[in-house]
Short mmCIF file of C-alpha atoms and ligand atoms in Angstrom, two decimals:
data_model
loop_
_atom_site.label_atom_id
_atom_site.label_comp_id
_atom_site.label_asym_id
_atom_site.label_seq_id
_atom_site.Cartn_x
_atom_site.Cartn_y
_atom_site.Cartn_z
CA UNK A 901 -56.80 0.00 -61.78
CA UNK A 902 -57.20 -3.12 -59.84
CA UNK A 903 -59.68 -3.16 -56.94
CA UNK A 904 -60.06 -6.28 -55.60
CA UNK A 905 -58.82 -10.00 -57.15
CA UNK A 906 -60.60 -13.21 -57.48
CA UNK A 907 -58.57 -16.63 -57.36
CA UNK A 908 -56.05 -15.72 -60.83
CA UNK A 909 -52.54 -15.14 -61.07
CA UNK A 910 -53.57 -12.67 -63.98
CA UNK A 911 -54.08 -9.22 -62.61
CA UNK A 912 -53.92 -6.52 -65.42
CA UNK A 913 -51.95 -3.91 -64.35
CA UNK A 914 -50.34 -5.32 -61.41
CA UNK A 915 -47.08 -3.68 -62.40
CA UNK A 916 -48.05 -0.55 -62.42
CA UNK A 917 -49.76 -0.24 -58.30
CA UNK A 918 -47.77 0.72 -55.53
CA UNK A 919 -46.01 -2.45 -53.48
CA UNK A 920 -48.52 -1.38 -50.55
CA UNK A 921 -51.18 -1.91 -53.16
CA UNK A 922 -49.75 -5.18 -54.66
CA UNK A 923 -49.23 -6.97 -51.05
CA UNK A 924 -52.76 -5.74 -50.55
CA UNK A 925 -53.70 -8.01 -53.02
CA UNK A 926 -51.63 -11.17 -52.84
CA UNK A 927 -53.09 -10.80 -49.28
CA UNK A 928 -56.39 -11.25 -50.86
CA UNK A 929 -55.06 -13.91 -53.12
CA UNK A 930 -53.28 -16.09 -50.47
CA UNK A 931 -55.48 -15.36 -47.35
CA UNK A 932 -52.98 -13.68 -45.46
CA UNK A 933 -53.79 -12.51 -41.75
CA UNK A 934 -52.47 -8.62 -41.08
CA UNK A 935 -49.62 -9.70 -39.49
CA UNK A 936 -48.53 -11.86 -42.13
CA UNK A 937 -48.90 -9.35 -44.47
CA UNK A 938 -46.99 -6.98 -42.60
CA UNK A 939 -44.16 -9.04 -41.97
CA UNK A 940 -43.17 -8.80 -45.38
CA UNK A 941 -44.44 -4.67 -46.45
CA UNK A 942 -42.31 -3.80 -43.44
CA UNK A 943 -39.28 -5.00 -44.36
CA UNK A 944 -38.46 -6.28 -41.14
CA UNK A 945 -39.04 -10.28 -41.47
CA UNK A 946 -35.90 -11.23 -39.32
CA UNK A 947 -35.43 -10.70 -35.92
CA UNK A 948 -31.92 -10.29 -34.78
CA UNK A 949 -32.03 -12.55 -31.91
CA UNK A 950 -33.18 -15.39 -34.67
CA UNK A 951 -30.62 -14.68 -37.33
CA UNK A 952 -28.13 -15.15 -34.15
CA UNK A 953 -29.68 -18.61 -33.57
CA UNK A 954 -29.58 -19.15 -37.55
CA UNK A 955 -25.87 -19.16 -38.16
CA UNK A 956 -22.21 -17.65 -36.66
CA UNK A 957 -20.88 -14.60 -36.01
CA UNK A 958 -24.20 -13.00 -36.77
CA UNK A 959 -23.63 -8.84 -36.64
CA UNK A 960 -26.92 -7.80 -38.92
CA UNK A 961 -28.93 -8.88 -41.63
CA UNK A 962 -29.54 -7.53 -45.24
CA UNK A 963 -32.67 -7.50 -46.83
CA UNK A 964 -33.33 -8.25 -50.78
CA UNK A 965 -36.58 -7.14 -52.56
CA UNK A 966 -39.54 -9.61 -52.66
CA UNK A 967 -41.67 -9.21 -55.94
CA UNK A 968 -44.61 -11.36 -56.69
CA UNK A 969 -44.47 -13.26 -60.69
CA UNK A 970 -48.11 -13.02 -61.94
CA UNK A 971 -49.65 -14.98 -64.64
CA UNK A 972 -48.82 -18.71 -63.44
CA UNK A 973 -50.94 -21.28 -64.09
CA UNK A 974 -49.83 -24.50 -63.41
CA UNK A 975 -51.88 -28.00 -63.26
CA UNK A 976 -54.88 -25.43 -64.65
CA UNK A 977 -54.39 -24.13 -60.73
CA UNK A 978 -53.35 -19.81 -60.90
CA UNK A 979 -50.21 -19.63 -58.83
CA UNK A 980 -48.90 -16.16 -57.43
CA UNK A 981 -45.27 -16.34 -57.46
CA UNK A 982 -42.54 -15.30 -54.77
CA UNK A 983 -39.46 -14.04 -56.12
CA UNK A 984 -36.49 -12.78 -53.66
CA UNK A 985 -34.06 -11.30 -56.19
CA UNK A 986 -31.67 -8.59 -56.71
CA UNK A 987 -31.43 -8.21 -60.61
CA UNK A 988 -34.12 -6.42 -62.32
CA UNK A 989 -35.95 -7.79 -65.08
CA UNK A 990 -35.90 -11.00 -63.82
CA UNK A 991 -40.15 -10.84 -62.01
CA UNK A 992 -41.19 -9.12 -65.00
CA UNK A 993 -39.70 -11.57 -67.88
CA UNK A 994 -41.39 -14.58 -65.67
CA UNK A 995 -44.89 -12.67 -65.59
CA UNK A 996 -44.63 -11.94 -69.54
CA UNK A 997 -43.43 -15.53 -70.08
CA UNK A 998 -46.44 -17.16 -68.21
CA UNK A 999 -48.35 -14.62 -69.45
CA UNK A 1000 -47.72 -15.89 -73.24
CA UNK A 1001 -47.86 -19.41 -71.75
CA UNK A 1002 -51.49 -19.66 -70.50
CA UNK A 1003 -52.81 -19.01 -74.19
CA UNK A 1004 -52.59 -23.02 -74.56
CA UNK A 1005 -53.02 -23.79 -70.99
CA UNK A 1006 -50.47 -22.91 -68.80
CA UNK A 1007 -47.29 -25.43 -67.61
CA UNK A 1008 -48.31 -28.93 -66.44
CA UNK A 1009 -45.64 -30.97 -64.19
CA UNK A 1010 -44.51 -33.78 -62.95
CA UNK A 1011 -42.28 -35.06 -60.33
CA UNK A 1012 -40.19 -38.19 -59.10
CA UNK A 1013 -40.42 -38.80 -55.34
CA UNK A 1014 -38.58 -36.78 -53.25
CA UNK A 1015 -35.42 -39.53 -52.93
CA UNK A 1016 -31.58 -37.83 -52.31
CA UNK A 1017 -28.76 -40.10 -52.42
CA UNK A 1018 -25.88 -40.17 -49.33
CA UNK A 1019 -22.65 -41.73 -50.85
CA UNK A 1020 -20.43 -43.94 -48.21
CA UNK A 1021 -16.78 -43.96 -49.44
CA UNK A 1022 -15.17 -47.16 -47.70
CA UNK A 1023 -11.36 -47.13 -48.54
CA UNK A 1024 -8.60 -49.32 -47.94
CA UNK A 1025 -10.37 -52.84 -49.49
CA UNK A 1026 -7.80 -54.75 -51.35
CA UNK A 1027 -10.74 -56.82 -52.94
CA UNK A 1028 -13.51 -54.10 -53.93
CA UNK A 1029 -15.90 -56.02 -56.06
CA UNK A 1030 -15.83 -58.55 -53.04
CA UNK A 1031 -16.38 -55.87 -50.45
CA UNK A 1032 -19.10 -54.23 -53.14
CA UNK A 1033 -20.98 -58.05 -53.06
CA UNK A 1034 -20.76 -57.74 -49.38
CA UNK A 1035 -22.74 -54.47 -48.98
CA UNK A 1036 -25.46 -55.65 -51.55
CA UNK A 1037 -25.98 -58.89 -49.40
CA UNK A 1038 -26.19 -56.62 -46.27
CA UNK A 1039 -28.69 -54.20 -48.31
CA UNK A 1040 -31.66 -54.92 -45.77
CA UNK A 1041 -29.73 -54.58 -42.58
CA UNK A 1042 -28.12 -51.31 -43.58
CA UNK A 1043 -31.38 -49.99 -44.65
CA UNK A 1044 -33.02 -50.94 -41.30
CA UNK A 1045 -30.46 -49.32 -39.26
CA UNK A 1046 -30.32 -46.31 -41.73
CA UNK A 1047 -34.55 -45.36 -40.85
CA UNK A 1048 -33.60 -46.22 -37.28
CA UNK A 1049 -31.91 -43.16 -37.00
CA UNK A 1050 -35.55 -41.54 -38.35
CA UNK A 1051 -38.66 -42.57 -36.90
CA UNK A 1052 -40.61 -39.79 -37.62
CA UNK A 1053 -39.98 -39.41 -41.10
CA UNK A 1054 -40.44 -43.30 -41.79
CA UNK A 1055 -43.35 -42.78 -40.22
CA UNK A 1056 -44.26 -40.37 -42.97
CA UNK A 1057 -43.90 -42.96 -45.56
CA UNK A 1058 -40.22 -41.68 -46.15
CA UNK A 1059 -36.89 -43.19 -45.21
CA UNK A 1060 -34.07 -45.23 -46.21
CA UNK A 1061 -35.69 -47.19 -49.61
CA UNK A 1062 -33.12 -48.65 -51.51
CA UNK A 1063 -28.97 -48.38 -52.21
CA UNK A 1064 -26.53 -49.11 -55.06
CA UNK A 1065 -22.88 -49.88 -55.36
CA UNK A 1066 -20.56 -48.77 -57.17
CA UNK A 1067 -16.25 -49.18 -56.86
CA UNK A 1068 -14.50 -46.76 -58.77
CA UNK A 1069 -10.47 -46.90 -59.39
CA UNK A 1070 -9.55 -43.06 -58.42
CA UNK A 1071 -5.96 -41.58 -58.19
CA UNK A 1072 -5.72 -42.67 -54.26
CA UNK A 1073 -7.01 -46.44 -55.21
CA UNK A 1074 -9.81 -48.13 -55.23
CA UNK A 1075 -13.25 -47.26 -53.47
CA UNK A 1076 -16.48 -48.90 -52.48
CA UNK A 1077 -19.30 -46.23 -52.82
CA UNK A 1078 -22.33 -47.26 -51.10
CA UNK A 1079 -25.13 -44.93 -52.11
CA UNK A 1080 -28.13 -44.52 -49.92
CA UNK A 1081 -31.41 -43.90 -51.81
CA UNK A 1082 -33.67 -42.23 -49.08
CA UNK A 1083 -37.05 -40.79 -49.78
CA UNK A 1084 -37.59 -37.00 -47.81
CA UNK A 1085 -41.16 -36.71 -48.22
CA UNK A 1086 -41.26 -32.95 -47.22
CA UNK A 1087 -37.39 -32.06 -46.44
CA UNK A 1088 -34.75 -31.01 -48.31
CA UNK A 1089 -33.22 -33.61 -46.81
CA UNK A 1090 -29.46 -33.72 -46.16
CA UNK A 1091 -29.20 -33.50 -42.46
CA UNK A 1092 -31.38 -36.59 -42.76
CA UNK A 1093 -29.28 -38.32 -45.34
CA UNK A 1094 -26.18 -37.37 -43.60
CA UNK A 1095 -26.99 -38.85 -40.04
CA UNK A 1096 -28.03 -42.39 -41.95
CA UNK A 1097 -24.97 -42.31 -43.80
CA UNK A 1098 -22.92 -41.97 -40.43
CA UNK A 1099 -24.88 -44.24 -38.50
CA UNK A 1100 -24.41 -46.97 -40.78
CA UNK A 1101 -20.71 -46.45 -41.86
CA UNK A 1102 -18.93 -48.20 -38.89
CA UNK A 1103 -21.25 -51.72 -39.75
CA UNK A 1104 -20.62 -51.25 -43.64
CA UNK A 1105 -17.10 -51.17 -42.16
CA UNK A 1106 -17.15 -53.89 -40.03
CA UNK A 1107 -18.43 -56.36 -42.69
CA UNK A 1108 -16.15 -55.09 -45.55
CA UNK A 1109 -12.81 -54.23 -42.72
CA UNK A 1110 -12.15 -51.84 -44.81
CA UNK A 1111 -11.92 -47.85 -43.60
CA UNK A 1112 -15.14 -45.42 -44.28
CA UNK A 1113 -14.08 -41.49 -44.64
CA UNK A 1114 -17.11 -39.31 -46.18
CA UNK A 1115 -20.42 -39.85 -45.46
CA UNK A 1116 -22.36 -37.40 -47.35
CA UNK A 1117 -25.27 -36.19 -49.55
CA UNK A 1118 -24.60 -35.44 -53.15
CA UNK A 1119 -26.22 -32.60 -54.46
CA UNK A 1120 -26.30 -34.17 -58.01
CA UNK A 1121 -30.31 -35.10 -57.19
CA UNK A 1122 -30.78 -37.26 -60.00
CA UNK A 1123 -33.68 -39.21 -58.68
CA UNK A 1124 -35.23 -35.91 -57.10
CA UNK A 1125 -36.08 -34.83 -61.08
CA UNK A 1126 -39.08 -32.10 -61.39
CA UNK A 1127 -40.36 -31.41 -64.98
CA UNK A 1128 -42.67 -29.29 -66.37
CA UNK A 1129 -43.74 -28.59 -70.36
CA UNK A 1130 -46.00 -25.61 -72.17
CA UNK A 1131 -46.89 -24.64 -75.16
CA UNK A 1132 -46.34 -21.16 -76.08
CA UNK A 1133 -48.61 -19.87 -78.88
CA UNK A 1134 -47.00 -18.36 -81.92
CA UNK A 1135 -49.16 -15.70 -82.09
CA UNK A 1136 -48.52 -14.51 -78.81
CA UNK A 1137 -45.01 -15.18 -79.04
CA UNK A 1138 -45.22 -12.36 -81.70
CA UNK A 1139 -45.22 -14.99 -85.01
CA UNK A 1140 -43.79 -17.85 -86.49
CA UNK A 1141 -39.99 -15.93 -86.90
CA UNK A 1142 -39.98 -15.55 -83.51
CA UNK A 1143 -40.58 -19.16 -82.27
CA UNK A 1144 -37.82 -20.29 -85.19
CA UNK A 1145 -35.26 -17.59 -83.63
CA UNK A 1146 -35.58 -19.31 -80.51
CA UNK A 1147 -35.10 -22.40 -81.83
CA UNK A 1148 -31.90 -21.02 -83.24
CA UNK A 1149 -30.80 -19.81 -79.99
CA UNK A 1150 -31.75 -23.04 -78.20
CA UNK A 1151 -29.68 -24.60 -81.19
CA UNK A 1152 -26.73 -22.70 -79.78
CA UNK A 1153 -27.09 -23.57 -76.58
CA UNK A 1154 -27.29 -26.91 -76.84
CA UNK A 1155 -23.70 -26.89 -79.28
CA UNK A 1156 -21.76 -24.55 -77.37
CA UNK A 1157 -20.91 -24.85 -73.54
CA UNK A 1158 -20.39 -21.02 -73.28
CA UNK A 1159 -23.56 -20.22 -74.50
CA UNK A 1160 -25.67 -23.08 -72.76
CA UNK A 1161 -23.79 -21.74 -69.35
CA UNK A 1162 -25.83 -18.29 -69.50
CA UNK A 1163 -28.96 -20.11 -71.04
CA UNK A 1164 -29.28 -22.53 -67.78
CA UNK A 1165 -28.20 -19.44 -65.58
CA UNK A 1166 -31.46 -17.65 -67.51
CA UNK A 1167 -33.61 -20.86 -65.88
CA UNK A 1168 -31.68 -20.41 -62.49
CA UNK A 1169 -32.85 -16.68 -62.53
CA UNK A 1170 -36.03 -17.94 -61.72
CA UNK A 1171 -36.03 -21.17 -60.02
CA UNK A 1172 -33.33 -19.90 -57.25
CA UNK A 1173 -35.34 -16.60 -56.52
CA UNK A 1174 -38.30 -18.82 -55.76
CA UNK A 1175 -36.06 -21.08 -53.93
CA UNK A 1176 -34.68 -17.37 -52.06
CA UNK A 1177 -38.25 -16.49 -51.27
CA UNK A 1178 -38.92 -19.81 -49.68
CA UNK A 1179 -35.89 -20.04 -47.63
CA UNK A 1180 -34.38 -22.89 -49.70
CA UNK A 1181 -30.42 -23.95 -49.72
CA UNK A 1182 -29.85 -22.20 -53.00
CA UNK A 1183 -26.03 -23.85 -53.25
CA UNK A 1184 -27.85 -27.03 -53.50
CA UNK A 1185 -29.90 -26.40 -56.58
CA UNK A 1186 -26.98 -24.57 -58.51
CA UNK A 1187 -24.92 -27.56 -57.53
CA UNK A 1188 -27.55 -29.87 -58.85
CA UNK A 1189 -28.66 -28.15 -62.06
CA UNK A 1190 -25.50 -27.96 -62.87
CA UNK A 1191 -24.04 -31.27 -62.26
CA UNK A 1192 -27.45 -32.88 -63.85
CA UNK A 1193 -26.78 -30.22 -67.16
CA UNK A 1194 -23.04 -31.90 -67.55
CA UNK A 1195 -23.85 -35.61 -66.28
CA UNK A 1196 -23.64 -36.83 -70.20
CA UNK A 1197 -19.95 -35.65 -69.92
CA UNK A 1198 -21.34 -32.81 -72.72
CA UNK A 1199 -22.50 -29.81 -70.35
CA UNK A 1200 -26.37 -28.99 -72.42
CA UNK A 1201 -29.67 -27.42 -71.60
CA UNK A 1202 -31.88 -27.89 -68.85
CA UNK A 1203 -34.48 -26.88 -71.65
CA UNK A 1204 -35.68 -28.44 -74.55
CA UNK A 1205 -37.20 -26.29 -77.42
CA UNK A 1206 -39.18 -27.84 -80.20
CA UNK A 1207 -42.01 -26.85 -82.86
CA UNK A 1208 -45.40 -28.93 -83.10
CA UNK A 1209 -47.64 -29.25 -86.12
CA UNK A 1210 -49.32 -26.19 -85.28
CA UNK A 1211 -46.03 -24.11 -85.75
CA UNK A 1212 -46.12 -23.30 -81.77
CA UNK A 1213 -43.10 -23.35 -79.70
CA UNK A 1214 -43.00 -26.51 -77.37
CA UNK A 1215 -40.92 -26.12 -74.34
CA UNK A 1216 -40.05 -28.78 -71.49
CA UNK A 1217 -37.86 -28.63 -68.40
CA UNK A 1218 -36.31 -31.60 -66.00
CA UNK A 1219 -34.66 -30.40 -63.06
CA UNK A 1220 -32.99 -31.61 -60.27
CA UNK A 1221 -34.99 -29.72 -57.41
CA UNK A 1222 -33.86 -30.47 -53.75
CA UNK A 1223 -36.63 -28.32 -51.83
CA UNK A 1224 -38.27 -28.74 -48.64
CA UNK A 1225 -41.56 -27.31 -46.46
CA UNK A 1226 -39.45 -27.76 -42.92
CA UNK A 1227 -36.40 -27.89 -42.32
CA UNK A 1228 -33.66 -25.94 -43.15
CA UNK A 1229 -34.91 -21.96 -43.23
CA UNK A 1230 -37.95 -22.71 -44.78
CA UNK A 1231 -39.50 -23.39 -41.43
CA UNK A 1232 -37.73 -21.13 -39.34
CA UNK A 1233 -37.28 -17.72 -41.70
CA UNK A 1234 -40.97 -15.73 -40.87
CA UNK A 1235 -40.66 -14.38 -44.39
CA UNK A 1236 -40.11 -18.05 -45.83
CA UNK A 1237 -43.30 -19.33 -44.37
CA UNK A 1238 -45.10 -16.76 -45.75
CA UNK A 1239 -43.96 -17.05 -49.14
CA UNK A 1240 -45.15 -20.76 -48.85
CA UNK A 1241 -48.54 -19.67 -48.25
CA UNK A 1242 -48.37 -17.05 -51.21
CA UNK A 1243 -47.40 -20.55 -53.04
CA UNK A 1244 -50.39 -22.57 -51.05
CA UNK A 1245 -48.34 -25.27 -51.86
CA UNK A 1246 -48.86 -28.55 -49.92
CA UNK A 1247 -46.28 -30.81 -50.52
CA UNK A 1248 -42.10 -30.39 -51.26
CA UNK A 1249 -42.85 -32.76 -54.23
CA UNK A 1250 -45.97 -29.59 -55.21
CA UNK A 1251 -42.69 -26.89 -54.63
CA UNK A 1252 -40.46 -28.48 -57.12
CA UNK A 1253 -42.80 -28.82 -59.92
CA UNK A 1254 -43.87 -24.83 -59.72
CA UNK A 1255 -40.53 -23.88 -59.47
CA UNK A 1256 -39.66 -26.10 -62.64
CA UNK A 1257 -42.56 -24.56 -64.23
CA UNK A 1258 -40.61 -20.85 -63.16
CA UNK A 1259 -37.85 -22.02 -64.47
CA UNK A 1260 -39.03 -22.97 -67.86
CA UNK A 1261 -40.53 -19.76 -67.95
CA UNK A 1262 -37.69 -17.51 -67.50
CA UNK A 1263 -35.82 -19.59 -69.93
CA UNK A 1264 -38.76 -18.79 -72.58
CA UNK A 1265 -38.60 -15.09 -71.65
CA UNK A 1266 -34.77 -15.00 -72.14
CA UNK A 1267 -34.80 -17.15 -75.37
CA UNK A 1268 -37.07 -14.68 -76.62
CA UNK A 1269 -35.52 -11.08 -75.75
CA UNK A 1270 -32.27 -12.22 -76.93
CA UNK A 1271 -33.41 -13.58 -80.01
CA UNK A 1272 -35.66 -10.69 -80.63
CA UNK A 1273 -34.71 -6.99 -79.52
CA UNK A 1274 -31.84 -8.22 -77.24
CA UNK A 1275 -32.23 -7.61 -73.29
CA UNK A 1276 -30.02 -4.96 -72.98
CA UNK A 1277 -32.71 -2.29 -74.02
CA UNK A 1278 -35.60 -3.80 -71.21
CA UNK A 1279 -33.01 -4.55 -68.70
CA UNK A 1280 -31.30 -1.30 -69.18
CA UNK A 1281 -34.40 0.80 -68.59
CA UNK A 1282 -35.27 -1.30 -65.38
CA UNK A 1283 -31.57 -0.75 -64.18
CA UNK A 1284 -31.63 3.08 -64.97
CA UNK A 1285 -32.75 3.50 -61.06
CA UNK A 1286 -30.24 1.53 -59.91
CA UNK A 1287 -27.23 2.80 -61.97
CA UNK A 1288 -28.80 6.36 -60.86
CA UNK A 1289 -28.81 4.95 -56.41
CA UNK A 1290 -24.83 4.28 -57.45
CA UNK A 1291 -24.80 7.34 -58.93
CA UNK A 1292 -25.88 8.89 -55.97
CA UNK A 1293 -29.51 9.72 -56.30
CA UNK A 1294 -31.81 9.72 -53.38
CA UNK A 1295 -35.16 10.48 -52.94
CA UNK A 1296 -37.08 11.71 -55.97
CA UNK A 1297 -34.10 12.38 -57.99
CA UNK A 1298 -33.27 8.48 -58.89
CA UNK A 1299 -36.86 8.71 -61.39
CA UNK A 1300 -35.25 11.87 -62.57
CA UNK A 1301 -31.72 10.61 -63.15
CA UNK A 1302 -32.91 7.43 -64.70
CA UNK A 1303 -35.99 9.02 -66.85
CA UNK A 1304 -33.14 11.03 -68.38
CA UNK A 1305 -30.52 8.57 -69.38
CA UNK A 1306 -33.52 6.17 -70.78
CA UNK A 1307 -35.04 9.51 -73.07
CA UNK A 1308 -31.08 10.00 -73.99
CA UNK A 1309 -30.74 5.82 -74.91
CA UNK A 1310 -27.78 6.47 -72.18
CA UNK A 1311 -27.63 4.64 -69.36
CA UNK A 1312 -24.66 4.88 -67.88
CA UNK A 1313 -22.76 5.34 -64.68
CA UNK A 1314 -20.96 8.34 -66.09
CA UNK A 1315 -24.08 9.65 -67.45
CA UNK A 1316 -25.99 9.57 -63.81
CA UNK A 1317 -23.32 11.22 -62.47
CA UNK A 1318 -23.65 13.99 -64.86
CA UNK A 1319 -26.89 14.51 -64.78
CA UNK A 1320 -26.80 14.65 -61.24
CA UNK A 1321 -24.17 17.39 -60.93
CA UNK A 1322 -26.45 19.55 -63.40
CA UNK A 1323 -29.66 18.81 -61.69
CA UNK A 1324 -27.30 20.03 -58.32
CA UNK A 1325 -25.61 22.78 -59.98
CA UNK A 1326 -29.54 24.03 -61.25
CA UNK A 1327 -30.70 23.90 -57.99
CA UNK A 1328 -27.56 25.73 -56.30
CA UNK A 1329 -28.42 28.34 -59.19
CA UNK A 1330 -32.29 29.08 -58.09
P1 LIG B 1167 -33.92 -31.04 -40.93
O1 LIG B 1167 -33.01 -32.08 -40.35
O2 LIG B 1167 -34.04 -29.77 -40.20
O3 LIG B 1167 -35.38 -31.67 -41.10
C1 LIG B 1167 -35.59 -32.93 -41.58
C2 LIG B 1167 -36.27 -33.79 -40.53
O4 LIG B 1167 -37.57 -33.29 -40.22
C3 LIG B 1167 -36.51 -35.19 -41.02
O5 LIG B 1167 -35.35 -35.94 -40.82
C4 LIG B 1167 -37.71 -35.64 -40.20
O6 LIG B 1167 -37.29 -36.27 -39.01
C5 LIG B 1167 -38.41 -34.36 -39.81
N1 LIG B 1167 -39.74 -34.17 -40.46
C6 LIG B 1167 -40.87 -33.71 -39.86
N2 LIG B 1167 -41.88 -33.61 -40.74
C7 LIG B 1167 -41.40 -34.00 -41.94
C8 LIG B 1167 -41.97 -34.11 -43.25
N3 LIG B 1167 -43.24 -33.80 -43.51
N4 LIG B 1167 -41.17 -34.54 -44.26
C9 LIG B 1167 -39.88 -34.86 -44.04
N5 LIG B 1167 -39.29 -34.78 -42.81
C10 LIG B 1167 -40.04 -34.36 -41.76
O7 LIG B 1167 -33.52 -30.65 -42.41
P2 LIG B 1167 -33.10 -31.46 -43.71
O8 LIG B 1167 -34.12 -31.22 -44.73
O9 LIG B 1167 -32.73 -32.88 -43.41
O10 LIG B 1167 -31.73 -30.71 -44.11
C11 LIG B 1167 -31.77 -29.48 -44.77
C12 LIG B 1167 -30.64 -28.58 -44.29
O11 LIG B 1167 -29.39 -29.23 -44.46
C13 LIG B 1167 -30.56 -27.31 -45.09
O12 LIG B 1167 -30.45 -26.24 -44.18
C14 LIG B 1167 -29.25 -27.46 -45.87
O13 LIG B 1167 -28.70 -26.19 -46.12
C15 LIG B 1167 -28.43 -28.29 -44.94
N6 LIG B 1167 -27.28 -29.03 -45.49
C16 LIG B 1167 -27.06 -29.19 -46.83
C17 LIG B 1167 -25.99 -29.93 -47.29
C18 LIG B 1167 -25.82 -30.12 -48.78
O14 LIG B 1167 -26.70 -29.79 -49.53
N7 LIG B 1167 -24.71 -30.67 -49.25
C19 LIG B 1167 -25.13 -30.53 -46.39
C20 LIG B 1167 -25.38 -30.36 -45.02
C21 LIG B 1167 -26.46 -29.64 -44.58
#
């Protein structure tokens, strides 16, 4: 048992404590006032009257459990990781992962700046290349009126930093795509992107006469990359067979589309229930990965596996990760803000690289399972309870149901509801 925790993510037995004990001591980890701490143990982190002010049509909310990754250490620094997510498995293959992981050290990361790119479609030029000349020679005076719209975050050492153009011959004709690199320091940034890329349309129009329809961020954040690598010890990875079956599934996922689809949904597992936890625009990172995964026109790994001289298993991860610290629900969502403190993170450039490092992790603890015993038998006994809640279990019967089924290697729908009729029947009976 666990009494009281000092400044690691590694907390033996952690699993196994009550979630009143647990909070008790990522409260302890993270300095958390009362309040904080109850925010999240209650359950009751939104307000109704600010999910109303949060989107439309607002009737309720619905709340997701909020487990805590152990284990992570990142930049030699012990991270406690937030995880919003409804699939089992998912915390507990992270912990394991970066449990394995801090044998040699832990993850170390690395990050771009935080630059997004707004694309300017101008239309309607019946001499692109000339119009694209015009936009470069206007580069400064777009730029200028671009931070305009953003004092504060120029002032921040962000803004408008650069652009690029491109003309490509689509089905409707040619277009002039002026792309707008802009550094977010701390946001997510596409309500910032967006309003540059309107403000400046009507003067790229003006110069060019030609006609300006989207103004827009992409989500493919190419030059928003976080990366992270480890070294996973072959001992702990349970021998040298193990790290070459992983290289043989990695193999596989980097030849076959089908396969490398589930592998990068593995990483995702992690990186969006971070991004969930910290109130992130989750559509934005599974539009990035994915885009970034396929931008060689052959859709591959966000992963790489390799083996160094030592016969270890190498792993590295480069990510397209569009998070912010304000902004967005990260600064509004009570729950959010707390999760960033669980993180202590200080930066949106620090955010990215831990949830890289997540991501690598849960890729590792995938790779592994499925190569080794197959998931289906760990999953399967963390789903019992839930198979047994849509079984119709309450109370101290869903342990019972699901304690069953996992003894019988059964875990099944059909089976829950069996059991549950005897257990019902029995009790009718006495
Ligand atoms: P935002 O506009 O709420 O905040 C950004 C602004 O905060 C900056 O423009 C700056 O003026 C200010 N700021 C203060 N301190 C800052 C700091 N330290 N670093 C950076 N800026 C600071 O939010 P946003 O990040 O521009 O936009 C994010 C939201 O946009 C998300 O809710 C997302 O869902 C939404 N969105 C996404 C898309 C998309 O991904 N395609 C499109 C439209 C909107």
């Amino acid at each position: 048992m666990v009494s009281s925790v000092s400044k690691t993510s590694q907390i033996p037995g952690f699993y196994k404590l009550s979630p009143l004990e647990r909070l008790r001591l990522v409260k302890e980890f993270a300095g958390l006032s009362e309040e904080e701490a109850s925010l999240i143990g209650s359950m009751k982190g939104l307000s109704l009257e600010l999910a109303d002010r949060m989107i439309e049509n607002v009737i309720g909310g619905i709340t997701i459990p909020l487990g805590v990754a152990a284990n992570f250490l990142i930049n030699g620094r012990d991270y406690l990781i937030p995880m919003a997510i409804e699939e089992p498995s998912v915390v507990a293959a992270a912990s394991n992962a970066a449990k394995i992981c801090r044998v040699k050290g832990g993850f170390t990361t690395s990050a771009t700046p935080p630059i997004m790119i707004g694309q300017i479609q101008l239309t309607k030029v019946v001499d692109p290349h000339w119009a694209k000349m015009v936009i470069l020679e206007s580069k400064d005076e777009i730029i200028a009126l671009a931070n305009a719209q953003d004092p504060v975050l120029v002032k921040l050492g962000g803004g408008a930093k650069d652009l690029d153009v491109k003309v490509l011959h689509t089905m409707a004709g040619p277009m002039v795509i002026t792309e707008l690199h802009v550094d977010c320091r701390d946001a997510m940034g596409a309500n910032a992107v967006n309003t540059m890329c309107e403000a400046v349309a009507p003067l790229i129009e003006r110069k060019t006469r030609g006609k300006v329809y989207l103004r827009i961020i992409t989500n493919l954040a190419s030059k928003r990359l976080a990366r992270a690598k480890t070294v996973a010890d072959k001992a702990a990875l349970g021998g040298s067979s193990v790290v070459d079956d992983i290289l043989s599934a990695y193999a596989f996922a980097v030849a076959d589309p089908y396969r490398c689809a589930t592998h990068n949904k593995g990483i995702m597992n992690g990186v969006i229930a971070v991004a969930l936890a910290t109130g992130q625009d989750t559509r934005a990172l599974e539009a990035g990965a994915h885009a970034y995964a396929a931008r060689s026109g052959h859709y591959s790994p966000l992963t790489t596996w390799e083996k160094n001289e030592e016969g270890d298993l190498v792993g590295t991860i480069e990510i397209p990760m569009a998070v912010g610290l304000i902004g967005g629900a990260t600064a509004t969502h009570p729950v959010a803000k707390v999760c960033l403190k669980i993180l202590g993170v200080k930066s949106a450039v620090e955010l990215a690289q831990i949830m890289a490092a997540v991501g690598l992790a849960q890729n590792l603890a995938a790779l592994r399972a499925l190569s080794q015993e197959g998931i289906q038998k760990g999953h399967m006994k963390l789903h019992a309870r839930n198979i047994a809640i849509a079984a119709g279990a309450e109370g101290s019967l869903v342990d019972i149901v699901a304690q069953k089924m996992i003894a019988e290697k059964r875990i099944r729908f059909d089976r829950a509801k069996e059991i549950l009729e005897e257990l019902k029947s029995a009790v009718k009976q006495t």
